Coordinates of C-alpha atoms and ligand atoms in Angstrom, one line a residue:
M1 CA -1.4 -28.2 -2.5
S2 CA 0.4 -26.5 -5.3
R3 CA 3.8 -28.1 -6.1
S4 CA 5.5 -25.0 -7.3
A5 CA 6.7 -22.2 -5.2
H6 CA 7.5 -18.8 -6.8
P7 CA 9.4 -15.9 -5.4
A8 CA 6.7 -13.6 -6.4
G9 CA 4.3 -15.3 -3.9
P10 CA 4.9 -18.7 -2.6
R11 CA 2.0 -20.8 -1.6
H12 CA 0.3 -18.5 0.7
A13 CA -1.7 -21.3 2.2
D14 CA 1.2 -23.5 3.0
V15 CA 0.9 -23.1 6.8
L16 CA -2.5 -22.3 7.9
P17 CA -2.9 -20.2 11.0
E18 CA -4.5 -21.8 14.1
G19 CA -8.2 -21.7 14.1
H20 CA -8.4 -21.2 10.4
Y21 CA -11.8 -21.8 8.7
A22 CA -13.8 -21.1 11.7
G23 CA -17.1 -20.8 9.9
P24 CA -19.0 -17.8 8.5
P25 CA -18.2 -14.3 9.8
A26 CA -20.7 -12.7 12.2
D27 CA -21.7 -10.2 9.6
L28 CA -21.3 -10.8 5.9
N29 CA -21.9 -7.2 5.1
S30 CA -19.0 -5.9 7.1
L31 CA -15.7 -5.0 5.5
D32 CA -12.6 -5.9 7.4
P33 CA -10.3 -2.9 7.2
Q34 CA -7.3 -5.2 7.2
V35 CA -8.1 -6.6 3.8
W36 CA -9.8 -3.6 2.1
S37 CA -8.0 -0.5 0.9
R38 CA -8.2 2.5 3.2
T39 CA -10.9 4.6 1.5
V40 CA -13.3 1.6 1.1
S41 CA -16.6 1.7 3.0
R42 CA -20.3 1.0 2.5
N43 CA -22.7 3.9 1.9
A44 CA -26.3 4.3 3.1
D45 CA -27.6 2.4 0.2
G46 CA -25.5 -0.6 1.1
Q47 CA -23.1 -0.1 -1.9
V48 CA -19.4 -0.4 -1.4
T49 CA -17.5 2.8 -2.3
V50 CA -13.9 3.5 -2.9
G51 CA -12.5 7.0 -3.0
G52 CA -16.1 8.2 -2.6
L53 CA -17.4 6.4 -5.8
D54 CA -19.8 3.5 -5.6
V55 CA -19.1 0.2 -7.3
T56 CA -22.3 0.2 -9.4
A57 CA -21.3 3.5 -11.0
L58 CA -17.8 2.3 -11.4
A59 CA -18.9 -1.0 -13.1
E60 CA -21.2 1.0 -15.4
E61 CA -18.4 3.4 -16.5
F62 CA -15.5 0.9 -16.7
G63 CA -17.1 -2.5 -17.1
T64 CA -16.1 -5.7 -15.2
P65 CA -13.9 -7.4 -14.5
A66 CA -11.7 -4.4 -13.5
Y67 CA -9.1 -3.6 -10.9
F68 CA -9.8 -0.5 -8.8
L69 CA -6.7 1.0 -7.2
D70 CA -7.0 3.4 -4.3
E71 CA -4.4 6.1 -5.1
E72 CA -4.6 7.7 -1.6
D73 CA -3.9 4.3 0.0
F74 CA -1.0 3.6 -2.3
R75 CA 0.6 6.9 -1.6
S76 CA 0.0 6.6 2.1
R77 CA 1.7 3.2 2.1
C78 CA 4.7 4.7 0.2
R79 CA 5.0 7.4 2.8
A80 CA 4.6 4.9 5.7
W81 CA 7.6 2.9 4.4
K82 CA 9.6 6.0 3.7
D83 CA 9.0 7.5 7.1
A84 CA 9.5 4.2 8.9
F85 CA 13.0 3.7 7.4
G86 CA 14.0 7.3 7.5
P87 CA 16.7 9.2 5.6
E88 CA 19.4 6.7 6.4
A89 CA 17.7 4.0 4.2
D90 CA 16.2 3.5 0.8
V91 CA 12.9 2.0 -0.1
F92 CA 12.8 0.3 -3.5
Y93 CA 9.3 -0.6 -4.7
A94 CA 9.4 -4.0 -6.5
G95 CA 7.9 -3.1 -9.8
K96 CA 7.0 -6.7 -10.7
A97 CA 4.1 -6.6 -8.2
F98 CA 2.4 -4.0 -10.5
L99 CA 3.9 -1.4 -12.7
S100 CA 2.5 1.3 -14.9
R101 CA 3.6 4.8 -15.7
A102 CA 1.2 6.4 -13.2
I103 CA 2.6 4.1 -10.5
V104 CA 6.2 5.2 -11.4
R105 CA 5.1 8.9 -11.2
W106 CA 3.6 8.3 -7.7
L107 CA 6.7 6.5 -6.5
T108 CA 8.9 9.3 -7.9
E109 CA 6.8 11.9 -6.1
E110 CA 6.8 10.0 -2.9
G111 CA 10.5 9.6 -2.8
L112 CA 10.7 5.9 -3.4
N113 CA 13.2 4.0 -5.6
L114 CA 12.3 1.2 -8.0
D115 CA 13.3 -2.3 -8.7
V116 CA 12.9 -3.6 -12.2
C117 CA 13.8 -7.0 -13.5
S118 CA 13.4 -6.8 -17.3
A119 CA 13.9 -4.5 -20.2
G120 CA 10.1 -3.9 -20.3
E121 CA 10.0 -2.8 -16.7
L122 CA 13.0 -0.6 -17.2
A123 CA 11.4 1.0 -20.3
T124 CA 8.3 1.7 -18.3
A125 CA 10.2 3.3 -15.4
L126 CA 12.3 5.5 -17.8
A127 CA 9.3 6.5 -19.9
A128 CA 7.5 7.8 -16.8
G129 CA 10.6 9.8 -15.8
M130 CA 12.0 7.9 -12.8
P131 CA 15.6 9.2 -12.5
A132 CA 17.8 6.3 -13.5
E133 CA 20.0 6.5 -10.4
R134 CA 16.9 5.6 -8.4
I135 CA 16.4 2.3 -10.4
A136 CA 17.9 -1.1 -9.5
L137 CA 18.0 -3.9 -12.1
H138 CA 17.4 -7.5 -10.8
G139 CA 17.0 -10.9 -12.4
N140 CA 18.8 -14.2 -12.5
N141 CA 19.3 -14.2 -16.2
K142 CA 19.5 -10.6 -17.5
S143 CA 20.4 -10.5 -21.1
T144 CA 23.4 -8.6 -22.4
E145 CA 21.0 -6.3 -24.1
E146 CA 19.1 -5.7 -20.8
I147 CA 22.4 -5.0 -19.0
T148 CA 23.5 -2.7 -21.8
R149 CA 20.3 -0.7 -21.6
A150 CA 20.5 -0.4 -17.9
V151 CA 24.2 0.7 -17.9
E152 CA 23.6 3.2 -20.7
A153 CA 20.6 4.6 -18.8
G154 CA 22.8 5.0 -15.7
V155 CA 20.8 2.8 -13.3
G156 CA 21.8 3.2 -9.7
R157 CA 22.6 -0.4 -9.2
I158 CA 22.6 -3.8 -10.8
V159 CA 22.2 -6.7 -8.5
L160 CA 24.5 -9.4 -9.7
D161 CA 23.0 -12.9 -9.5
S162 CA 25.7 -15.3 -10.8
F163 CA 29.4 -15.7 -11.5
Q164 CA 28.8 -15.3 -15.2
E165 CA 26.9 -12.1 -14.6
I166 CA 29.8 -10.5 -12.7
V167 CA 31.9 -10.7 -15.8
R168 CA 29.0 -9.9 -18.2
V169 CA 28.1 -6.6 -16.4
A170 CA 31.8 -5.7 -16.0
H171 CA 32.4 -6.2 -19.8
V172 CA 29.4 -4.1 -20.7
A173 CA 30.4 -1.3 -18.4
E174 CA 34.0 -1.3 -19.6
R175 CA 32.9 -1.2 -23.2
L176 CA 30.7 1.8 -22.4
G177 CA 33.5 3.4 -20.5
K178 CA 31.5 3.3 -17.3
R179 CA 31.9 2.0 -13.8
Q180 CA 28.6 0.4 -12.8
R181 CA 27.5 0.3 -9.1
V182 CA 26.6 -3.3 -8.2
Q183 CA 25.4 -5.4 -5.3
I184 CA 25.9 -9.1 -5.1
R185 CA 22.8 -11.1 -4.3
V186 CA 23.5 -13.9 -1.8
T187 CA 21.3 -16.7 -0.6
V188 CA 21.6 -16.9 3.1
G189 CA 20.0 -20.2 3.7
V190 CA 16.6 -19.0 5.0
E191 CA 13.5 -20.6 3.7
A192 CA 10.7 -18.2 4.7
H193 CA 7.2 -19.3 4.6
T194 CA 4.1 -17.4 5.7
H195 CA 4.1 -18.3 9.3
E196 CA 7.5 -20.0 9.9
F197 CA 11.0 -20.0 8.5
I198 CA 13.7 -22.6 8.2
A199 CA 17.4 -21.8 8.4
T200 CA 19.5 -24.0 6.3
A201 CA 23.1 -24.0 5.0
H202 CA 22.2 -24.4 1.4
E203 CA 19.2 -23.2 -0.6
D204 CA 17.8 -25.2 -3.5
Q205 CA 16.8 -22.3 -5.8
K206 CA 17.9 -20.4 -8.9
F207 CA 18.5 -17.0 -7.4
G208 CA 21.7 -15.6 -6.0
I209 CA 25.0 -16.9 -4.9
A210 CA 25.3 -19.1 -1.8
L211 CA 27.0 -17.8 1.3
A212 CA 27.7 -21.5 2.0
D213 CA 31.1 -22.9 0.9
G214 CA 32.6 -19.5 0.6
L215 CA 30.9 -18.9 -2.8
A216 CA 29.7 -15.4 -2.0
A217 CA 33.1 -14.5 -0.6
E218 CA 34.6 -15.6 -3.9
A219 CA 32.0 -13.5 -5.9
V220 CA 33.1 -10.5 -3.8
R221 CA 36.8 -11.3 -4.6
R222 CA 36.0 -11.4 -8.4
A223 CA 33.9 -8.3 -8.4
L224 CA 36.5 -6.2 -6.6
K225 CA 39.0 -7.1 -9.3
L226 CA 37.0 -5.7 -12.2
D227 CA 37.4 -2.1 -13.3
G228 CA 33.9 -1.9 -14.7
L229 CA 32.3 -2.6 -11.3
E230 CA 31.9 -0.6 -8.2
L231 CA 30.8 -3.1 -5.5
I232 CA 28.6 -1.2 -3.1
G233 CA 27.0 -3.9 -1.1
I234 CA 25.3 -7.2 -0.5
H235 CA 21.7 -8.1 -1.3
S236 CA 19.4 -10.8 0.2
H237 CA 15.8 -11.5 -0.6
I238 CA 14.4 -14.4 1.4
G239 CA 10.9 -15.0 -0.1
S240 CA 7.4 -13.6 -0.1
Q241 CA 4.3 -13.1 2.0
I242 CA 6.3 -13.5 5.2
F243 CA 4.9 -12.5 8.6
D244 CA 7.7 -13.8 10.8
M245 CA 10.5 -11.3 11.3
A246 CA 12.8 -14.0 12.5
G247 CA 13.8 -15.0 9.0
F248 CA 14.9 -11.4 8.2
E249 CA 16.9 -11.4 11.4
V250 CA 18.8 -14.5 10.4
S251 CA 19.3 -13.0 6.9
A252 CA 20.6 -9.7 8.3
R253 CA 23.0 -11.5 10.7
R254 CA 24.4 -13.6 7.9
V255 CA 24.8 -10.7 5.5
V256 CA 26.6 -8.6 8.2
Q257 CA 28.8 -11.7 8.8
L258 CA 29.8 -11.5 5.1
L259 CA 30.6 -7.8 5.4
T260 CA 32.9 -8.6 8.3
E261 CA 34.7 -11.3 6.3
V262 CA 35.1 -8.8 3.4
R263 CA 36.5 -6.2 5.8
D264 CA 38.9 -8.8 7.3
E265 CA 40.1 -10.0 3.9
H266 CA 40.1 -6.9 1.8
G267 CA 40.3 -4.1 4.3
I268 CA 37.2 -2.4 3.0
E269 CA 33.7 -1.9 4.5
L270 CA 31.0 -2.3 1.9
P271 CA 28.7 0.7 2.4
E272 CA 25.3 -0.9 1.7
I273 CA 23.1 -3.8 2.4
D274 CA 19.7 -4.7 0.9
L275 CA 17.4 -7.1 2.8
G276 CA 14.9 -7.5 0.0
G277 CA 11.1 -7.5 0.2
G278 CA 8.6 -10.2 1.0
L279 CA 6.6 -8.7 3.8
G280 CA 3.1 -10.3 4.1
I281 CA -0.2 -8.6 3.7
A282 CA -3.7 -9.6 4.8
Y283 CA -5.6 -11.5 2.2
T284 CA -8.1 -12.7 4.7
S285 CA -9.0 -11.7 8.3
D286 CA -6.8 -14.5 9.6
D287 CA -3.6 -12.7 8.4
D288 CA -1.9 -10.3 10.7
P289 CA 0.8 -8.4 8.9
R290 CA 3.5 -6.3 10.5
E291 CA 3.4 -2.5 10.0
P292 CA 6.3 -0.8 8.3
H293 CA 7.6 0.9 11.5
E294 CA 7.7 -2.5 13.2
I295 CA 9.7 -3.9 10.3
A296 CA 12.0 -0.9 10.2
R297 CA 12.7 -1.2 13.9
A298 CA 13.3 -4.9 13.8
L299 CA 15.7 -4.7 10.8
G300 CA 17.5 -1.6 12.0
D301 CA 18.0 -3.1 15.5
I302 CA 19.5 -6.3 14.3
V303 CA 21.8 -4.6 11.7
R304 CA 23.0 -2.1 14.3
K305 CA 23.6 -4.8 16.9
E306 CA 25.5 -7.1 14.6
C307 CA 27.6 -4.3 13.2
A308 CA 28.4 -3.1 16.7
A309 CA 29.5 -6.7 17.7
A310 CA 31.7 -6.9 14.6
G311 CA 33.1 -3.4 14.9
L312 CA 31.7 -2.4 11.5
S313 CA 30.2 1.0 10.7
V314 CA 26.5 0.6 10.0
P315 CA 25.8 0.3 6.3
R316 CA 23.1 2.1 4.5
L317 CA 20.0 -0.2 4.5
S318 CA 17.6 -0.7 1.7
V319 CA 14.4 -2.8 1.5
E320 CA 12.2 -3.8 -1.5
P321 CA 8.5 -4.1 -0.6
G322 CA 6.2 -4.8 -3.6
R323 CA 3.2 -6.6 -2.3
A324 CA 3.1 -4.7 1.0
I325 CA 2.7 -1.4 -0.8
V326 CA 0.4 -2.2 -3.7
G327 CA -1.3 -5.4 -2.7
P328 CA -3.8 -4.0 -0.2
T329 CA -4.6 -0.9 -2.4
A330 CA -6.8 -2.6 -5.0
F331 CA -9.7 -4.9 -5.4
T332 CA -11.1 -6.7 -8.5
L333 CA -14.7 -6.1 -9.3
Y334 CA -16.6 -8.9 -11.0
E335 CA -20.2 -9.5 -12.1
V336 CA -21.9 -12.7 -11.1
G337 CA -23.0 -14.7 -14.2
T338 CA -24.3 -18.0 -12.9
V339 CA -24.9 -19.6 -9.5
K340 CA -24.8 -23.4 -9.2
E341 CA -25.8 -25.1 -6.0
L342 CA -24.3 -28.6 -5.5
E343 CA -26.5 -30.1 -2.9
G344 CA -24.7 -30.9 0.4
L345 CA -21.3 -29.7 -1.1
R346 CA -21.1 -26.0 -1.9
T347 CA -22.3 -23.4 -4.3
Y348 CA -20.3 -22.4 -7.3
V349 CA -20.6 -18.7 -8.1
S350 CA -19.2 -17.9 -11.5
V351 CA -17.8 -14.5 -12.3
D352 CA -16.8 -12.8 -15.5
G353 CA -13.0 -13.1 -15.0
G354 CA -11.0 -15.7 -13.3
M355 CA -7.5 -17.2 -13.6
S356 CA -6.7 -14.8 -16.4
D357 CA -6.9 -11.8 -14.0
N358 CA -5.8 -13.7 -10.8
I359 CA -3.6 -16.7 -11.3
R360 CA -2.4 -16.8 -7.7
T361 CA -5.2 -19.1 -6.4
A362 CA -4.5 -21.7 -9.1
L363 CA -0.8 -21.3 -8.9
Y364 CA -0.1 -21.2 -5.2
D365 CA -3.4 -22.1 -3.5
A366 CA -3.4 -18.5 -2.4
E367 CA -6.3 -17.5 -0.2
Y368 CA -8.6 -14.5 -0.9
S369 CA -11.7 -13.0 0.6
V370 CA -14.8 -11.9 -1.3
A371 CA -17.8 -9.7 -0.6
L372 CA -21.1 -8.9 -2.2
V373 CA -20.6 -5.2 -2.9
S374 CA -23.5 -3.9 -4.9
R375 CA -25.9 -4.3 -2.0
T376 CA -26.2 -5.6 1.5
S377 CA -28.1 -8.8 2.3
D378 CA -29.7 -10.4 5.3
A379 CA -29.7 -13.9 3.7
A380 CA -28.0 -16.7 5.6
P381 CA -24.3 -17.4 4.8
M382 CA -23.7 -19.9 2.1
L383 CA -20.5 -21.8 1.6
S384 CA -19.3 -20.7 -1.8
R385 CA -16.5 -21.2 -4.3
V386 CA -16.0 -18.2 -6.6
V387 CA -14.8 -19.4 -9.9
G388 CA -14.0 -17.9 -13.3
K389 CA -15.2 -18.4 -16.8
H390 CA -12.2 -20.3 -18.2
C391 CA -12.0 -23.8 -19.5
E392 CA -10.2 -25.3 -16.5
S393 CA -11.7 -26.8 -13.4
G394 CA -8.8 -25.2 -11.4
D395 CA -10.0 -21.8 -12.5
I396 CA -10.8 -20.7 -8.9
V397 CA -10.7 -17.1 -7.6
V398 CA -11.7 -17.8 -4.0
R399 CA -11.6 -21.4 -2.9
D400 CA -13.8 -21.2 0.2
A401 CA -15.9 -18.2 1.0
F402 CA -19.2 -17.4 2.6
L403 CA -21.5 -15.3 0.6
P404 CA -25.2 -14.4 1.3
A405 CA -27.4 -17.2 0.1
D406 CA -29.4 -14.9 -2.2
V407 CA -26.4 -14.0 -4.3
A408 CA -27.6 -13.9 -7.9
P409 CA -26.6 -13.1 -11.5
G410 CA -26.0 -9.4 -11.9
D411 CA -24.7 -8.9 -8.4
L412 CA -21.2 -7.4 -8.1
L413 CA -18.6 -9.2 -6.1
A414 CA -15.2 -7.7 -5.1
V415 CA -12.1 -9.6 -4.2
P416 CA -9.8 -7.4 -2.1
A417 CA -6.0 -7.3 -1.9
T418 CA -5.5 -7.9 -5.6
G419 CA -3.1 -5.0 -6.2
A420 CA 0.0 -7.2 -6.3
Y421 CA 0.8 -10.0 -8.8
C422 CA -2.7 -10.1 -10.3
R423 CA -2.6 -7.6 -13.2
S424 CA 1.1 -8.1 -13.6
M425 CA 0.6 -11.9 -14.0
A426 CA -2.6 -11.6 -16.0
S427 CA -2.9 -13.6 -19.3
N428 CA -5.0 -13.8 -22.4
Y429 CA -6.1 -17.4 -21.7
N430 CA -9.2 -18.2 -23.8
H431 CA -8.4 -15.0 -25.6
S432 CA -9.8 -13.0 -22.8
L433 CA -9.1 -9.3 -22.7
R434 CA -6.9 -8.2 -19.7
P435 CA -8.9 -5.9 -17.4
P436 CA -8.2 -2.3 -16.9
V437 CA -6.6 -0.8 -13.8
V438 CA -8.6 2.3 -12.7
A439 CA -7.1 4.6 -10.1
V440 CA -9.7 6.2 -7.8
K441 CA -9.0 9.3 -5.6
D442 CA -11.2 11.9 -4.0
G443 CA -14.3 11.1 -6.0
A444 CA -12.6 10.8 -9.4
A445 CA -11.7 7.7 -11.3
R446 CA -9.3 7.4 -14.2
V447 CA -7.9 4.5 -16.2
I448 CA -4.2 4.0 -15.7
V449 CA -4.0 0.8 -17.8
R450 CA -6.9 0.4 -20.3
R451 CA -8.8 -2.7 -20.9
E452 CA -7.5 -4.8 -23.8
T453 CA -9.6 -4.9 -26.9
E454 CA -10.1 -7.6 -29.6
E455 CA -8.1 -5.3 -31.8
D456 CA -5.2 -5.6 -29.4
L457 CA -5.4 -9.4 -29.6
L458 CA -5.7 -9.5 -33.4
R459 CA -2.8 -7.0 -33.8
L460 CA -0.4 -9.7 -32.6
D461 CA -1.9 -12.4 -34.7
V462 CA -0.4 -11.7 -38.1
G463 CA -2.7 -14.1 -39.9
Ligands
LIG501 C1 9.8 -10.2 -5.7 C2 10.9 -9.4 -5.1 C3 10.7 -8.4 -4.2 C4 9.3 -8.1 -3.7 O1 8.6 -9.1 -3.1 P1 7.2 -8.8 -2.3 O2 6.8 -10.1 -1.8 O3 6.3 -8.3 -3.4 O4 7.5 -7.7 -1.3 C5 11.7 -7.7 -3.7 N1 13.0 -8.0 -4.1 C6 13.3 -9.0 -5.0 C7 14.7 -9.3 -5.4 C8 12.2 -9.7 -5.5 O5 12.5 -10.7 -6.4

């Protein structure tokens, strides 16, 4: 078990569902629509296709490893979130899951807003023409330079994460003669795991300001006093890869409670609340994610109910899905290089990427699925571990998977649901070249992030 949790994707395998690891699936050639992007299917030759293009042709044109992103699926998920939450709410896509200029353009076209948490993400968003008022800046340690660039650009909101930052953002805004719209990020004492949540008074984590001990109320007091700040609301983000809506309900209840306290103390009703992201997706057939409309209904109901009980007008709601939008839209395509059978144990299938293009398995014990995609096979299921080519025994892409026993060098394997936190967390370990992201739509493929070259590597090495 990994010892480190991370807000971008805590240990997905922390709490395994009932009946997990039931044995090989009935049909190794079938593709579970839960884990594959919407335009993926197998053609008459047994090849997997995405957006109408088969993987062998894609591998020939773009090489492996590579991420293939289903643009139609991405856009349809944006629309599903937008429609589910309606005009009275805002959907902020969490850029850290995966960001590129093409992604920013699609988000802009589909009416979504965007969360960034660094100068680099902000620069990408602005370069692709996202209107600044639709951008929110996050982070627990934003530099003064990052804050300055965001305020100068005119971002719609900065989410304040600490007492120091309240003052820092106010100073920057005053110096620039501006009044910056801000939210305060609170920790509500909800530890959300994949299949359970724990409500606590305190949270032991670096993000946000605790509701406990009146700290968040004090943050509100301070922010309201500063001319450079326009406090528009309260923000809460409880974790990642969450399936259980109960954690969000506790979070919503506690945030509304703070709004009530603010009204009672200051006589003002803060107009917005943001309940963060963290909605889970299916990495394997065992996962059963909620649909956007179920999430919207659950969150909307609880906020309306709590506000009615407190006599508050219902604030404008925002949510920040990252993984739930981009995660399911891409798969990573690899070529098999070696197959090593360890008698009585398992078979190690080595592919041409690994922890440099998907660190989540090594980092969080994340679970993934994998399929042979360049052909079908009638061979018996073989317990396999799909591993990369890096100099680490922990370089595992898929810990336990069944592949057909005739899998061989030259076969193409694909790992679905790699759209989020894979390319964005990719590294150059072993001086590997980070793979491209190729968008596929209606029979056409185009590179949206190109493959790194040795020239790229050597450019940074000044010799
Ligand atoms: C990471 C993060 C998100 C997105 O989380 P997902 O699990 O990708 O939905 C949203 N809001 C904040 C503040 C985050 O840090």
